[in-house]
C-alpha positions as CSV (number, residue, x, y, z in Angstrom):
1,X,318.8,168.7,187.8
2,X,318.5,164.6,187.5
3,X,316.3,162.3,189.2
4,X,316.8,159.1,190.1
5,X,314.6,156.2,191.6
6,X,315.0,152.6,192.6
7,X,312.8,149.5,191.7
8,X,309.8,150.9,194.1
9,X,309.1,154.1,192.1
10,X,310.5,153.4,188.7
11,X,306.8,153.4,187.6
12,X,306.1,156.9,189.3
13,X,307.5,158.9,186.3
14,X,306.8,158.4,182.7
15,X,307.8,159.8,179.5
16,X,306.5,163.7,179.8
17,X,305.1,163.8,183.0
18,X,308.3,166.1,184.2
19,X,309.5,168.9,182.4
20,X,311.4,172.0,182.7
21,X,311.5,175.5,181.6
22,X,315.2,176.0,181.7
23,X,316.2,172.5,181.2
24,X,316.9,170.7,177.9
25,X,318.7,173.4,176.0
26,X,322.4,173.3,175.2
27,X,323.2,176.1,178.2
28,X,321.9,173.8,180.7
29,X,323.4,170.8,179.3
30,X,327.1,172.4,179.5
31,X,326.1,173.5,183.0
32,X,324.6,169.6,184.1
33,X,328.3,168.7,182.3
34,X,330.1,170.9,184.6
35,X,328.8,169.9,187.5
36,X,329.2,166.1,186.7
37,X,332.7,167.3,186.4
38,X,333.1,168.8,189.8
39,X,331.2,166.1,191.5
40,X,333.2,163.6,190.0
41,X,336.8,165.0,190.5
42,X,339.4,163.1,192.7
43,X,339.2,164.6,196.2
44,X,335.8,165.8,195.9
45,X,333.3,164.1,198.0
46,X,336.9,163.7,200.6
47,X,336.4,167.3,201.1
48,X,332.6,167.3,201.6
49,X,333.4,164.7,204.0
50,X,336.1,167.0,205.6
51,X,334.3,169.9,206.2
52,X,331.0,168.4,207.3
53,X,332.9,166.4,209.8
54,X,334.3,169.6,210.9
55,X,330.9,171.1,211.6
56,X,329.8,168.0,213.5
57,X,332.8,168.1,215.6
58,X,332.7,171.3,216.6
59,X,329.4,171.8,217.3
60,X,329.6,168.4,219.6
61,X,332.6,169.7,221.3
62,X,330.5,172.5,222.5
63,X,328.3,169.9,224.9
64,X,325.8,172.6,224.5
65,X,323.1,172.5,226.6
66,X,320.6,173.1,224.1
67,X,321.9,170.3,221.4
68,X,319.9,166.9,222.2
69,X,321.6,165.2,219.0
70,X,323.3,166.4,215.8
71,X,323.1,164.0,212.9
72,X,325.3,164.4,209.5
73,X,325.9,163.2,206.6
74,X,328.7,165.1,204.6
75,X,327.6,168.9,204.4
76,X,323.8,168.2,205.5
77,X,323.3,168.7,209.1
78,X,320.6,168.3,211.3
79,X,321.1,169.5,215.0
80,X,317.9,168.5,217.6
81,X,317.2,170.8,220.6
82,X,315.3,170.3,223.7
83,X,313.7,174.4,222.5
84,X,311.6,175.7,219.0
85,X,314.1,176.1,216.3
86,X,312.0,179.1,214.7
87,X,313.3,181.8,217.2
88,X,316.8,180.9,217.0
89,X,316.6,180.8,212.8
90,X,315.0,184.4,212.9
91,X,318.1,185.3,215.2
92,X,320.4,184.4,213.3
93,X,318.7,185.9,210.2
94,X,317.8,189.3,212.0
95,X,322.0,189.7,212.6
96,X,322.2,190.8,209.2
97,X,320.3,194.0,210.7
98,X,322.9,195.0,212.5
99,X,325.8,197.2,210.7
100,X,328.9,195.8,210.0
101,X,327.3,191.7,211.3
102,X,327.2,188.8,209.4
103,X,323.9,187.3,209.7
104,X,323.3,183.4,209.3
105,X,320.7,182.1,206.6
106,X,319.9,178.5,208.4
107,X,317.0,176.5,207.8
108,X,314.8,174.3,210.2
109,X,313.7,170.7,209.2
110,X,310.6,170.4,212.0
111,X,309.8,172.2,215.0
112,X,312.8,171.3,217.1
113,X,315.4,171.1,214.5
114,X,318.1,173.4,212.5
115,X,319.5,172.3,209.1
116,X,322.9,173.3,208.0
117,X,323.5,172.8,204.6
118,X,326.1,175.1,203.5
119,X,327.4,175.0,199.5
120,X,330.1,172.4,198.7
121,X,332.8,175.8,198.3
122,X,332.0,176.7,201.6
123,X,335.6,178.1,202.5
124,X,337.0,176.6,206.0
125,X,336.6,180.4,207.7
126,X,332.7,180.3,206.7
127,X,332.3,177.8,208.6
128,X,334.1,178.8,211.4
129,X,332.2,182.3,211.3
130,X,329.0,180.4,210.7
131,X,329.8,178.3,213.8
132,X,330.2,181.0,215.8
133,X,327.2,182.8,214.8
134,X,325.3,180.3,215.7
135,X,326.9,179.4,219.2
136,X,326.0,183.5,219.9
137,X,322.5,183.0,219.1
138,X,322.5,179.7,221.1
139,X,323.7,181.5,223.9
């Protein structure tokens, strides 16, 4: 992990205050390395872009009744409701119950709102089973 401020909180931090169990040892250097190297690859952030304006279109193009607003930015995804998000998250969740169903692990970000954030290798038919997960659950 890295952590990076501006001006404002530059002064928030100091030498030692932040430290790390796993971190600092030459494992999670070569791992902090390979990401940098994923992250940084041509076409990356293109396809972060890709899919999480795939998501955003979809789930506009349902005109849902439910969906007040859904705000994105790459692969994080916040969709508003005019109902409690909790019931709907523990639905999708609770699918995983049922033999041979996918459940959906989706996360809320206040009272009102779901947060998808799926991994940057999400494959294109995850999100397309993931969509229609949650378009069941939405009813």
């Amino acid at each position: 992990g890295a952590v990076l401020v501006g001006e404002k909180a530059a002064d928030v931090f100091k030498s030692g205050d932040h430290g790390s169990t796993f971190g600092g040892n030459p494992l999670a250097a070569a791992a902090g390395n390979a990401v940098l190297d994923m992250v940084t690859a041509p076409g990356f952030m293109a396809e972060i872009t890709r899919k999480g304006a795939k998501i955003a279109a979809a789930l506009e193009s349902w005109k849902h009744k439910r969906i007040q607003e859904i705000r994105s930015r790459g692969l994080l995804i916040g969709i508003d409701l005019d109902i409690e998000a909790w019931p709907l998250l523990e639905a999708c969740i609770a699918r995983a119950a049922i033999p041979n169903t996918a459940g959906l692990l989706i996360l809320g970000a206040g009272p009102k709102t779901l947060r998808f954030l799926p991994p940057y290798t999400v494959s294109d038919a995850e999100i397309d089973e993931a969509l229609e997960i949650l378009r069941e659950v939405l009813g």
